[in-house]
Coordinates of C-alpha atoms in Angstrom, one line a residue:
Chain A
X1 CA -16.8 -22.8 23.2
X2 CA -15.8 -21.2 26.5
X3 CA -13.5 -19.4 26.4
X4 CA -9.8 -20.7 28.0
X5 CA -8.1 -18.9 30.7
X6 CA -4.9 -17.2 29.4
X7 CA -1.6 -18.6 31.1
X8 CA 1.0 -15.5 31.2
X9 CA 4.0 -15.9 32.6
X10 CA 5.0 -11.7 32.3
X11 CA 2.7 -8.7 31.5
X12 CA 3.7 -5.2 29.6
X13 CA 1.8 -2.4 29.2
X14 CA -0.4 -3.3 32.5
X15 CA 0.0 -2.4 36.1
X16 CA -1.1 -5.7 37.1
X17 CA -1.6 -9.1 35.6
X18 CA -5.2 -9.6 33.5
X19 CA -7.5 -12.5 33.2
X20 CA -10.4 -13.4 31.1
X21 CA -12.6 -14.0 34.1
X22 CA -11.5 -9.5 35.0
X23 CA -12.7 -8.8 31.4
X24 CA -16.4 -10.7 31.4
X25 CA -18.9 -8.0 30.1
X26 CA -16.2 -6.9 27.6
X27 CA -15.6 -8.2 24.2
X28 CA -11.9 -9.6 24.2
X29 CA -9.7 -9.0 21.2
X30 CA -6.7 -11.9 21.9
X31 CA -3.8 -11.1 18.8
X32 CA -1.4 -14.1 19.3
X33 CA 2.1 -13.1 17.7
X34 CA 5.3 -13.9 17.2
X35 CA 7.4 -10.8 17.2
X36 CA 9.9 -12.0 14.5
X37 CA 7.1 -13.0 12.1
X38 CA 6.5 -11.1 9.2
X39 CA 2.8 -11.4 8.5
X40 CA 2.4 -10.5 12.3
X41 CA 4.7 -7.5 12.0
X42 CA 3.1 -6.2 8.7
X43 CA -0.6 -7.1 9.5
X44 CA -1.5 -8.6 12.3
X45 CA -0.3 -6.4 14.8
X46 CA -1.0 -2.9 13.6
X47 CA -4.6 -4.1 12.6
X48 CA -4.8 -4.6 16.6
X49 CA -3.6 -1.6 17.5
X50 CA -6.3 -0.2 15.4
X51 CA -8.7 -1.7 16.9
X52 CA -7.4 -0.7 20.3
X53 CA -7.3 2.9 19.2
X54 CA -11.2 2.8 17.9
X55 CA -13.1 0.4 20.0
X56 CA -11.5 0.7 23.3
X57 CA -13.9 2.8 24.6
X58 CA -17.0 1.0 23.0
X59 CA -16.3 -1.9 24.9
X60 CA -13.4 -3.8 23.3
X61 CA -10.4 -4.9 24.8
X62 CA -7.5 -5.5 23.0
X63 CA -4.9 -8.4 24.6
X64 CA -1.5 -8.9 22.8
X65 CA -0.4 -13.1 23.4
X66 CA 3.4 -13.2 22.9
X67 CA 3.0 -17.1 21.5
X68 CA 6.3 -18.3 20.9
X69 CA 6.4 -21.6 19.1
X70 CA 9.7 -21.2 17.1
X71 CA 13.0 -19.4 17.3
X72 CA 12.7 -19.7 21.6
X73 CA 15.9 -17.8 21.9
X74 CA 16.0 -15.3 19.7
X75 CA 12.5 -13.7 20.8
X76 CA 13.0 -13.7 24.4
X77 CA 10.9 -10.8 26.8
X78 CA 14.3 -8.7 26.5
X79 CA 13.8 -8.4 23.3
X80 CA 9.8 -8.2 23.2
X81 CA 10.0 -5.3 25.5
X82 CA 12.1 -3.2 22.6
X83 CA 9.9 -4.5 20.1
X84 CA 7.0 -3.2 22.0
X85 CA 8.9 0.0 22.5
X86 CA 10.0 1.1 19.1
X87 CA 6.8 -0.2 16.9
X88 CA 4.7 2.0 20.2
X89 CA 2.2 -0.5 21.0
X90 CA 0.2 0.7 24.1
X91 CA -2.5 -2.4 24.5
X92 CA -1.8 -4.8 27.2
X93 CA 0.6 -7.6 25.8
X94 CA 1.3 -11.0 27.8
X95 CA 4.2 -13.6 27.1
X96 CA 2.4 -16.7 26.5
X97 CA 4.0 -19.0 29.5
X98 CA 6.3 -21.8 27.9
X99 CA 5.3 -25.7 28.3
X100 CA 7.6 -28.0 29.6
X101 CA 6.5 -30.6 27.3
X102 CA 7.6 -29.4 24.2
X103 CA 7.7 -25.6 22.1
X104 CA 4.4 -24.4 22.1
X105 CA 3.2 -22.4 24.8
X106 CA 0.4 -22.9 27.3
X107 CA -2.2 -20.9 25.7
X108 CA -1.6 -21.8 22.0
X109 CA -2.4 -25.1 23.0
X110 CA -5.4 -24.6 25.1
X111 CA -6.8 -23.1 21.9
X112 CA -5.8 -24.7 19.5
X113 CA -4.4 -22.1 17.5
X114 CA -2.1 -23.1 14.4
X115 CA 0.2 -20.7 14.1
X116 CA 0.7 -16.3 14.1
X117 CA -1.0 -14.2 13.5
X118 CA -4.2 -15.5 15.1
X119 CA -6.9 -13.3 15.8
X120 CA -9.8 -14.4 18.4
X121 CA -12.7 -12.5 19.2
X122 CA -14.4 -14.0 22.6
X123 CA -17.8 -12.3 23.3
X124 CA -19.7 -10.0 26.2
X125 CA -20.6 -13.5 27.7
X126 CA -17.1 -15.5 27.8
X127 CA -17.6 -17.7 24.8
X128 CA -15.4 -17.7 21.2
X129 CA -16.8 -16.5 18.8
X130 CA -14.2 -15.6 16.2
X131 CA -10.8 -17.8 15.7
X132 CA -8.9 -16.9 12.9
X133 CA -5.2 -17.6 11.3
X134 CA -3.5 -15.3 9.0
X135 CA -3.9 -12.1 7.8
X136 CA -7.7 -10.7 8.5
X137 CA -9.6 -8.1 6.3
X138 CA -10.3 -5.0 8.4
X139 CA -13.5 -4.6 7.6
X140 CA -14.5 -8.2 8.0
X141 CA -13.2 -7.8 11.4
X142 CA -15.0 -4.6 12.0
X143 CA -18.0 -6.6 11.2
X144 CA -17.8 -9.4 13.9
X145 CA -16.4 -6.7 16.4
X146 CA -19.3 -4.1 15.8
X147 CA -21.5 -7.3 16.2
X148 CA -20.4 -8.7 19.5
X149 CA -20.0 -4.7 21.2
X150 CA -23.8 -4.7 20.3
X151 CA -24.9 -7.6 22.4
X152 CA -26.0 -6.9 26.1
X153 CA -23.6 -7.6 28.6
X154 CA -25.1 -11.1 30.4
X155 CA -25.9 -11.0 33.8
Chain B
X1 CA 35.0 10.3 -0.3
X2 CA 36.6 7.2 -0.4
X3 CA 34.9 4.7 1.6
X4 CA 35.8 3.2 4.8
X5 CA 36.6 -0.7 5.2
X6 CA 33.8 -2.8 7.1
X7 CA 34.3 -3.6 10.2
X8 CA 32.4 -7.2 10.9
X9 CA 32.3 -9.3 13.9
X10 CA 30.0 -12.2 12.8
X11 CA 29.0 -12.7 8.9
X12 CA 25.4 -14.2 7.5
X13 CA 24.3 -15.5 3.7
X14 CA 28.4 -15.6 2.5
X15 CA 30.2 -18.5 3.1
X16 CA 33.4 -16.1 4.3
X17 CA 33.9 -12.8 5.4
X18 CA 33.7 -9.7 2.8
X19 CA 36.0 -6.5 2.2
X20 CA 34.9 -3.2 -0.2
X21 CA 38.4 -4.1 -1.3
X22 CA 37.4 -7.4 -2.3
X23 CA 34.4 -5.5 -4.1
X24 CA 36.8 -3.0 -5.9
X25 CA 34.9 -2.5 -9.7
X26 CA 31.8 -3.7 -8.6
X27 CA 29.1 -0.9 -7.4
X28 CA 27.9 -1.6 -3.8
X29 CA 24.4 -0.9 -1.7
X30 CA 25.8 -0.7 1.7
X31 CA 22.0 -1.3 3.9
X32 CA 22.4 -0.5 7.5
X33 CA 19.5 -1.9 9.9
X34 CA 18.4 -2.8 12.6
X35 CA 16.2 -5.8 12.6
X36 CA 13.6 -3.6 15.5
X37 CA 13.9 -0.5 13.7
X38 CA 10.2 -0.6 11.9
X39 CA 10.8 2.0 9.1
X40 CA 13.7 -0.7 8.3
X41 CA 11.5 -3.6 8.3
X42 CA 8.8 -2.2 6.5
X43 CA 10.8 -0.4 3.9
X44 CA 14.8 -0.3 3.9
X45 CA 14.9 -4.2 4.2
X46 CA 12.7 -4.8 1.5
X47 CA 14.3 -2.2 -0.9
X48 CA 18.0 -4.0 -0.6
X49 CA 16.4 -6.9 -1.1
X50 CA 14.4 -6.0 -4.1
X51 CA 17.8 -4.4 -5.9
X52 CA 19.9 -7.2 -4.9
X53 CA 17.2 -9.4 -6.8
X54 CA 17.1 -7.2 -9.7
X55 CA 21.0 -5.8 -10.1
X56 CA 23.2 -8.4 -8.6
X57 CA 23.8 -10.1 -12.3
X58 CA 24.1 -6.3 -13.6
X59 CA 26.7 -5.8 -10.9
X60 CA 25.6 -4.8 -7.7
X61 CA 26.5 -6.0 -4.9
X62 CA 24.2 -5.7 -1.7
X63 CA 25.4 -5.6 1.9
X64 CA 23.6 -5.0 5.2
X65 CA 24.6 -4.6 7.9
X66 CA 23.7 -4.9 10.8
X67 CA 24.4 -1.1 13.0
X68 CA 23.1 -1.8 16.2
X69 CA 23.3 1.5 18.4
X70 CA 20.4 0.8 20.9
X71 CA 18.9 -2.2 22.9
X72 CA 21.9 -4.3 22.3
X73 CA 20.3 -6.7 24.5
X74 CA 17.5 -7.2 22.3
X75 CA 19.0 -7.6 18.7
X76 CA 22.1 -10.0 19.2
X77 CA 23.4 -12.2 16.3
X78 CA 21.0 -14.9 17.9
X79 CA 18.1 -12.8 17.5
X80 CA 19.2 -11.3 13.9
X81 CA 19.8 -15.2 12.6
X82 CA 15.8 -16.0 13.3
X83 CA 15.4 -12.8 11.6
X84 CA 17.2 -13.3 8.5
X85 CA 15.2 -16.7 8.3
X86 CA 11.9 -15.5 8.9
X87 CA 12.3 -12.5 6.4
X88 CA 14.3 -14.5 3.7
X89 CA 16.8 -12.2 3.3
X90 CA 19.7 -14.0 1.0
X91 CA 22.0 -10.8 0.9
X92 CA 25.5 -11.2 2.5
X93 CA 24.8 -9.5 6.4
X94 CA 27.4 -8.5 8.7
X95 CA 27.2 -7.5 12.4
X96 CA 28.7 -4.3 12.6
X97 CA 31.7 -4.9 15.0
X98 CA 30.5 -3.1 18.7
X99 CA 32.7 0.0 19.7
X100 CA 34.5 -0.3 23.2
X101 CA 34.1 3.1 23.9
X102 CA 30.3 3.5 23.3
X103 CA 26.8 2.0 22.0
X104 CA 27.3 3.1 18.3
X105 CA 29.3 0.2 16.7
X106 CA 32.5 0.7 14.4
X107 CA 31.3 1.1 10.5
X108 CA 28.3 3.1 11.5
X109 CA 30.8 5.8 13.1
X110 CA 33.3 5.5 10.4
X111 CA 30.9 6.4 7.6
X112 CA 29.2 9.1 10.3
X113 CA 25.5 7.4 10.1
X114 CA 22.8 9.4 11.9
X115 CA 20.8 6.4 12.3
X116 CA 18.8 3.2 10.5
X117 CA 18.1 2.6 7.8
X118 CA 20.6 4.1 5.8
X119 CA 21.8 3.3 1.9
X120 CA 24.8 4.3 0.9
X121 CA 26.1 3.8 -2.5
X122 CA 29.4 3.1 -3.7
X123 CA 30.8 3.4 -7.2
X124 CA 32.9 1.1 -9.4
X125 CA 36.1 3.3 -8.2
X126 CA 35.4 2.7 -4.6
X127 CA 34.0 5.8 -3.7
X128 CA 30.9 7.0 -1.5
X129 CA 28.4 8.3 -4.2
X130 CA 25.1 8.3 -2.2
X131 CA 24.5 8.6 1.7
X132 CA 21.0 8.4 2.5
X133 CA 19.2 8.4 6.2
X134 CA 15.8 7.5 6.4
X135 CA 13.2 6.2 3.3
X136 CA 14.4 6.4 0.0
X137 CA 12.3 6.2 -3.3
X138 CA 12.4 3.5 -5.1
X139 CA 12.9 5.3 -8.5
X140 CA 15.4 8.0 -7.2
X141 CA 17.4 4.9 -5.8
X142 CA 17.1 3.1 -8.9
X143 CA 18.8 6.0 -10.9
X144 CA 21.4 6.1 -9.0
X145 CA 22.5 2.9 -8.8
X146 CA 21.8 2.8 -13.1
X147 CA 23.9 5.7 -13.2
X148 CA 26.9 3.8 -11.3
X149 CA 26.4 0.5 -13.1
X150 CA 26.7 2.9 -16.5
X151 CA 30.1 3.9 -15.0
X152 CA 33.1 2.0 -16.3
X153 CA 35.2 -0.2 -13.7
X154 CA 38.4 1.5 -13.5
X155 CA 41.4 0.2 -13.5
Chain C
X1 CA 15.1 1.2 -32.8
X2 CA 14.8 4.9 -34.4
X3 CA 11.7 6.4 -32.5
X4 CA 8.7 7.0 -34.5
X5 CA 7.2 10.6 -34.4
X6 CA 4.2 11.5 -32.0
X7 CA 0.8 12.1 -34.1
X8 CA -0.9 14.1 -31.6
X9 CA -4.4 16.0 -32.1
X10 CA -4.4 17.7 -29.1
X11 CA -2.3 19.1 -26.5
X12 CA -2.3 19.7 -23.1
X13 CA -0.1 21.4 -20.3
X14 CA 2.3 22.7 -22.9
X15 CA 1.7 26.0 -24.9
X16 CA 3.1 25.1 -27.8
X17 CA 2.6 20.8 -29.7
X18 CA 5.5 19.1 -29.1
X19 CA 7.7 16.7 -31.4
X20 CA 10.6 14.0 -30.7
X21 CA 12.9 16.0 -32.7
X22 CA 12.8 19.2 -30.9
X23 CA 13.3 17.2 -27.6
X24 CA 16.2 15.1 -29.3
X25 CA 19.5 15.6 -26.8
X26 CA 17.3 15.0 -23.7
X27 CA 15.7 11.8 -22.2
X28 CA 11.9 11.0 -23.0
X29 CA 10.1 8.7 -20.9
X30 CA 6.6 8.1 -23.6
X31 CA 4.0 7.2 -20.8
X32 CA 0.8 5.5 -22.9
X33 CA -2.5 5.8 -21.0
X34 CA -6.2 5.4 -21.1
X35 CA -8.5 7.8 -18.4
X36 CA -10.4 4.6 -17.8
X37 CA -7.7 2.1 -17.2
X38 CA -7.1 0.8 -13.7
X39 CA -3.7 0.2 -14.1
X40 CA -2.5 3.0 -15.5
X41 CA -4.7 5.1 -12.9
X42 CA -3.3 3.3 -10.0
X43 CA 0.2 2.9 -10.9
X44 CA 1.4 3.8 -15.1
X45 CA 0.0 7.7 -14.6
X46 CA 1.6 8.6 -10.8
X47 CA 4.8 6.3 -12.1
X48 CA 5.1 9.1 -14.5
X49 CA 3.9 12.2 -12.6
X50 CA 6.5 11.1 -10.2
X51 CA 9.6 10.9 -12.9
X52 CA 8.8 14.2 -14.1
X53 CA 8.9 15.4 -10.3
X54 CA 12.0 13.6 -9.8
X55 CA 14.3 13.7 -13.4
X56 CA 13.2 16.6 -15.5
X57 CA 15.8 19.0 -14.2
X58 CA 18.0 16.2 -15.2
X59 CA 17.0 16.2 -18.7
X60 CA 13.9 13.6 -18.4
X61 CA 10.8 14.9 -20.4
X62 CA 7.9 12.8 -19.4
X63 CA 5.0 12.7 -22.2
X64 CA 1.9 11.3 -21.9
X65 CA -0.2 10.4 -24.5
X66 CA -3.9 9.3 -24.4
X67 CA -3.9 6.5 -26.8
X68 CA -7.8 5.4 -27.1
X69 CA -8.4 2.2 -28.8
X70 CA -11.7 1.1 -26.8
X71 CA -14.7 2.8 -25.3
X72 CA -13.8 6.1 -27.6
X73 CA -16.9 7.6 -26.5
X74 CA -16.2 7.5 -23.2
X75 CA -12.8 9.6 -23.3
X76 CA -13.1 12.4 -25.3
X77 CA -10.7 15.1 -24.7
X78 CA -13.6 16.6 -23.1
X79 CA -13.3 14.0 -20.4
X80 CA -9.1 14.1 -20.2
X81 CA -9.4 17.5 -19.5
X82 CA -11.1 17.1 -16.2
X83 CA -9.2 13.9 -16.0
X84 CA -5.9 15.9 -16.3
X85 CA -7.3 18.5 -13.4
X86 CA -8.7 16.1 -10.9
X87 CA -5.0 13.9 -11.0
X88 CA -2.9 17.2 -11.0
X89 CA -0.9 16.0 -13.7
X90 CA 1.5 18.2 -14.3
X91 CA 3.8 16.9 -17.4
X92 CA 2.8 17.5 -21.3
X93 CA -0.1 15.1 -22.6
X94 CA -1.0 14.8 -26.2
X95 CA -4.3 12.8 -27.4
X96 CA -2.9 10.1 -29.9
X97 CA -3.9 11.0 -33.0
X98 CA -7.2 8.9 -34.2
X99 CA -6.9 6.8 -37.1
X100 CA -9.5 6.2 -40.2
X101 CA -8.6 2.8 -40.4
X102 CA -9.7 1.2 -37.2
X103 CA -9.6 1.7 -33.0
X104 CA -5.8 1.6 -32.8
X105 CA -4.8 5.6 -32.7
X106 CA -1.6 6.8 -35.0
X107 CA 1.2 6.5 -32.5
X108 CA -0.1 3.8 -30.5
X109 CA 0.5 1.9 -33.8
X110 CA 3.5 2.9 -34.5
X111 CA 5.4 2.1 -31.7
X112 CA 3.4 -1.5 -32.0
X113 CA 2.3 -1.0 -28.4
X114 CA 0.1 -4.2 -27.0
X115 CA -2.0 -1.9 -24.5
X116 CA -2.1 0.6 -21.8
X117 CA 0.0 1.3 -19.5
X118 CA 3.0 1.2 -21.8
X119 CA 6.2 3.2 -21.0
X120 CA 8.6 4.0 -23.8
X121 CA 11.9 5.6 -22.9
X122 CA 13.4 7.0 -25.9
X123 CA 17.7 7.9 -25.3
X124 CA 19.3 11.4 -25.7
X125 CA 20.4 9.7 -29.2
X126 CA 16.4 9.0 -30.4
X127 CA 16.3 5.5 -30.2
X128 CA 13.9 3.5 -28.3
X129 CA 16.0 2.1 -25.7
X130 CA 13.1 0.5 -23.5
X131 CA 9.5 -0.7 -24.1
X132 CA 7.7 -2.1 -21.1
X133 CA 3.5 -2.7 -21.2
X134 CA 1.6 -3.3 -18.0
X135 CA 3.1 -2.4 -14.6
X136 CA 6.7 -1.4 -13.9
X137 CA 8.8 -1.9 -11.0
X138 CA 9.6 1.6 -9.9
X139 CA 13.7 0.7 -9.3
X140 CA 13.8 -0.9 -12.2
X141 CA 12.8 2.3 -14.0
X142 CA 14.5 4.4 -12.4
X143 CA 17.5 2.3 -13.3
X144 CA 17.0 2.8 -17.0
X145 CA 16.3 6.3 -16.5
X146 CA 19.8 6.6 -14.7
X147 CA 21.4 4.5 -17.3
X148 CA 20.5 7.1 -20.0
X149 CA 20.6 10.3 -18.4
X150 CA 24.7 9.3 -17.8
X151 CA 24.9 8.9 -21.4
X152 CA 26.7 11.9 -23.3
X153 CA 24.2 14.1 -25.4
X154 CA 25.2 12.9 -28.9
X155 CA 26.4 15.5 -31.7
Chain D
X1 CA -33.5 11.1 10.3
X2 CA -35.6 9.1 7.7
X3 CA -33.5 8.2 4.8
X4 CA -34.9 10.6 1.9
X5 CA -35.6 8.6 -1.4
X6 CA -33.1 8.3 -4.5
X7 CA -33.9 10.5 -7.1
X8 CA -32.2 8.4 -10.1
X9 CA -31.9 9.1 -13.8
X10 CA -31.2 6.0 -15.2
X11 CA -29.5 2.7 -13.6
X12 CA -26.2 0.5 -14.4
X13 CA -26.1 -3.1 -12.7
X14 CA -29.9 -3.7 -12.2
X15 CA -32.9 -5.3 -13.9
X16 CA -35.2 -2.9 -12.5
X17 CA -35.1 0.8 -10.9
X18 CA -34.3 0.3 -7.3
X19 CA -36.3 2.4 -4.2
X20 CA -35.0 2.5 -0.6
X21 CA -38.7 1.5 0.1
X22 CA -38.2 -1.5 -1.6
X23 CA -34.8 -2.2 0.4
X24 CA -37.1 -1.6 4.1
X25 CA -35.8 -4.3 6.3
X26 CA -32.0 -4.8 4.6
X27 CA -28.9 -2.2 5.8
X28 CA -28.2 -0.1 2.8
X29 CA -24.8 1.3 1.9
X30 CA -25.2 4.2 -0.1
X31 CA -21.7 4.8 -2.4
X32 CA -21.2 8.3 -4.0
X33 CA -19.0 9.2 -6.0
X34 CA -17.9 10.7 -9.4
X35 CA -15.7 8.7 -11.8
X36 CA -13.1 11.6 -12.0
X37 CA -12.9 12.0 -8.1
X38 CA -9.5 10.6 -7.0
X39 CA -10.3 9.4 -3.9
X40 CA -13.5 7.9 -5.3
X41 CA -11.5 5.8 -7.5
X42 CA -8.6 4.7 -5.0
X43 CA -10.6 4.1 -1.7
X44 CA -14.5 4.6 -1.8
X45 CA -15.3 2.5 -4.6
X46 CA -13.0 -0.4 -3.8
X47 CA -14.2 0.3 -0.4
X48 CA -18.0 -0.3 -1.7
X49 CA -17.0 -3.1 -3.8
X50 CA -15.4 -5.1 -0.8
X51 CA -18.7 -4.1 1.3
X52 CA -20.8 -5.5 -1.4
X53 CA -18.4 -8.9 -1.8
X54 CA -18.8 -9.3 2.1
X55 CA -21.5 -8.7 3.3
X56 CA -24.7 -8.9 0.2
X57 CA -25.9 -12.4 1.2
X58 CA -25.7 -11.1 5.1
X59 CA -28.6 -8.2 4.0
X60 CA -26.3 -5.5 2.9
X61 CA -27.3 -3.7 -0.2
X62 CA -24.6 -1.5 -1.7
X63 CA -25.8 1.0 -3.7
X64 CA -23.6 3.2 -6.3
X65 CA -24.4 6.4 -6.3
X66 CA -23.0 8.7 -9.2
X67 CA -23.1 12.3 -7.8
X68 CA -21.9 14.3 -10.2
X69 CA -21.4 18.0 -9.3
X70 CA -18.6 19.3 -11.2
X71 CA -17.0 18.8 -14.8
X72 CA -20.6 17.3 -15.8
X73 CA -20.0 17.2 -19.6
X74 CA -17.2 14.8 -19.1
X75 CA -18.7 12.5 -16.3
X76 CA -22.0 11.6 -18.5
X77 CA -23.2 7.7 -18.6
X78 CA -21.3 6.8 -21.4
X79 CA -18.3 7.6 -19.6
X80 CA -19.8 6.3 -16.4
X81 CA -20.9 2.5 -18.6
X82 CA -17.2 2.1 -19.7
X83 CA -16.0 2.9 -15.9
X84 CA -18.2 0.7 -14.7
X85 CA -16.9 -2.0 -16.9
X86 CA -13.1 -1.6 -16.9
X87 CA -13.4 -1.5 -12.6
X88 CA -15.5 -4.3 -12.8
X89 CA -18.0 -3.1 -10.3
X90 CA -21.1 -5.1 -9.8
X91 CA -23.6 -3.4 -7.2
X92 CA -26.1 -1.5 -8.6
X93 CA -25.4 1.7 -9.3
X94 CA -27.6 4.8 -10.3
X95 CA -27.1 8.4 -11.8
X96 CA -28.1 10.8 -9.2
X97 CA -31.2 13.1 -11.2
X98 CA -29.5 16.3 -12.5
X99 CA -30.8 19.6 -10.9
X100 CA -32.7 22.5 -12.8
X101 CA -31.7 24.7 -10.5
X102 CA -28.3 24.2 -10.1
X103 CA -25.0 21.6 -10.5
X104 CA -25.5 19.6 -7.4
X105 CA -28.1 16.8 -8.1
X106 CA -31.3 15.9 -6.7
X107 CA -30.5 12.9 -4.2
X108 CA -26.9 14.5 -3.4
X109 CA -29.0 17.6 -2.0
X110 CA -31.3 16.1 -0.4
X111 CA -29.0 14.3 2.1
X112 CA -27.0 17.4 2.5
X113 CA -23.6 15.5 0.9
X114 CA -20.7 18.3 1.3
X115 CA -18.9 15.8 -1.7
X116 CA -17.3 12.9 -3.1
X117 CA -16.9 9.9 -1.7
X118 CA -19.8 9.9 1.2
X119 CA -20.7 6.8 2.6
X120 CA -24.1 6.6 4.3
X121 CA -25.4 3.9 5.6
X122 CA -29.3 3.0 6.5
X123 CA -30.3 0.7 9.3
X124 CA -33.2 -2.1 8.5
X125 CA -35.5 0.8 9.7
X126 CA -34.9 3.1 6.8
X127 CA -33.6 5.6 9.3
X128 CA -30.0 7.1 8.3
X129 CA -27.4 5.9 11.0
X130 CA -23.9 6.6 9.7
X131 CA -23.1 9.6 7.0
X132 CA -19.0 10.1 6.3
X133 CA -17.2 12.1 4.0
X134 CA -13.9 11.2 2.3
X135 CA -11.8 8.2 3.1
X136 CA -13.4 5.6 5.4
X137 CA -11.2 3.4 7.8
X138 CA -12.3 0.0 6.2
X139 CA -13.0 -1.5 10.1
X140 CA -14.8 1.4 11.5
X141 CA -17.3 0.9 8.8
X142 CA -17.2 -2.6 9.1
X143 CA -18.2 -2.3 12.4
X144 CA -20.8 0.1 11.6
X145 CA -21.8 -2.6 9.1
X146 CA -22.1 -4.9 12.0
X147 CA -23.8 -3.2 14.5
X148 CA -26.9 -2.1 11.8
X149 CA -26.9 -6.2 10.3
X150 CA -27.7 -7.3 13.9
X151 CA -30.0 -5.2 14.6
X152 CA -33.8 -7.1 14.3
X153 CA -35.6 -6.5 11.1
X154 CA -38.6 -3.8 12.2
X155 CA -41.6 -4.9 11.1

């Protein structure tokens, strides 16, 4: 599957805003969270900051997705940005813009995802090739990521 | 030292408002946090709730409370319910009552807190026993709070 | 309970054997063990190296005792020994005496223990006081440890 | 550099003797350790274990390797069988060839190991890619992993 465009609706740690289309050529780490969910807190989101910290310069970039589906008003960006700031995240993290047709957000829905943590690796060439709920082994992870930085880029 | 009366705007998990006076013969784990401090979540939290599961029939009494001292904005009682829900926290919780005169609410001054989390124990007769910044062991807790439950209640 | 004596062959990290009644007045926490036993490598053994850290200037003494009753071969003292020095274990460990009746050593069927890890903690009076097999919750011990330590020294 | 041969004394976990020549075209993951080594025991072997669970029917072969350089008189197979058994560790898993001239084993010197746990790991071309002492982050060798299992099978 091709991968979706990611609908933001406000960036942090980026000087501009980022789309799939800028990161073609790169493999694409997308960690939907919820910043008031436990197995995100605990799991999810360190393990992407790891992988941030060891495979950004192989290739990999690492895209937090702020996809809240639950609790609207009690994890609003005010209180993302402090979240961001005291557990020192430094990859790239978009709020995942809201739907006006009911609580889950744009980009959830255009992939389907099921719930936080989610972890979705998208390849050198734009397609998915990873899509995963829950909590994710490291080195199962490191596998798929290890595989996809060794493809060639397509022209 | 004896210790200082709470001072609670907003109460969670008690269906009305709590005093150490009310408390007077029981020994009580006073937990401040803050629900975006990450040593809290990832260990303080989790301790009070484990001892509150093993020592409340013994008991203890657990308390947090809530000491919010920085990004107000970000950790207001709306914010704090979704987290008490998601983390499944059943311990009484009060929001410690904000100060006019400055960011560090009233309890967490009175009882001269450097910071989150802190445990501080308080014996049968009402007094401070233990005042502890930062993470605690598990067993050194444990000891002290078997060594206050071995204390008689006075009268 | 009255607490059986130790039947020890072998010492180590003490210069002199060691018996229950010579330690009567103080707190002894009886940690079980095998060398080759998960559990008791991944939690019984630091469980107790961490007690001795934490209690024995508060009159804890932490005991270990080797108590073989499978693969005998396969953990001779020869094999503690380097056991003992790889793990930096600190506290007194006595090899469970063997017995010429069967697998189960001399203490180890005294105290009717089920396996290994069992802790034993034995109060300043000499009566068993707790006797917990498999893996212990590290508050929970401590609690007991508290508990007796508060208790007077007995005449 | 080629991958030198094992030079093994006897074998746990495997019908037959096993030769890196026979493994040409599979990755190999080459596990050593020593069965008193603490961080053998609490991350490389679980770590090898987990490789093996993953990643066997992708064309990884783990491959135990007991290295044993120190305390050898209470490291010998016995020991080693009844280790093997109460971890429950399935991948094959060889006695590195004692030394005549010295305590450092025969396969252990010839890759030039500086100790316990190395991980090395052997593309499909028999040629050693990856060689890491001590702890291993579990997704930088799964990613390793990766790379080396899509890689195309020389002939």
């Amino acid at each position: 599957m091709q991968a979706p465009e990611l609908a933001v609706s406000r960036w942090f740690n980026t000087p501009s805003p980022i789309t799939l289309a800028d990161l073609r050529g790169r493999v694409v780490l997308l960690h939907a969270f919820q910043m008031l969910c436990p197995g995100c807190v605990a799991h999810g989101t360190p393990q992407a900051q790891r992988a941030h910290a060891l495979f950004h310069h192989a290739g990999l970039s690492v895209i937090g997705l702020h996809t809240v589906f639950e609790h609207h008003a009690a994890m609003t960006p005010v209180s993302l940005e402090a979240f961001i700031h005291e557990y020192r995240l430094t990859f790239p993290i978009g709020v995942d813009q809201a739907s006006a047709d009911g609580p889950i957000p744009l980009t959830m829905a255009r992939y389907e995802m099921r719930g936080t943590p989610t972890a979705i690796l998208i390849g050198r060439d734009g397609r998915v090739r990873h899509h995963g709920f829950g909590q994710e082994d490291d080195m199962a992870l490191g596998a798929v990521i290890g595989t996809l930085l060794a493809e060639p880029a397509t022209s």
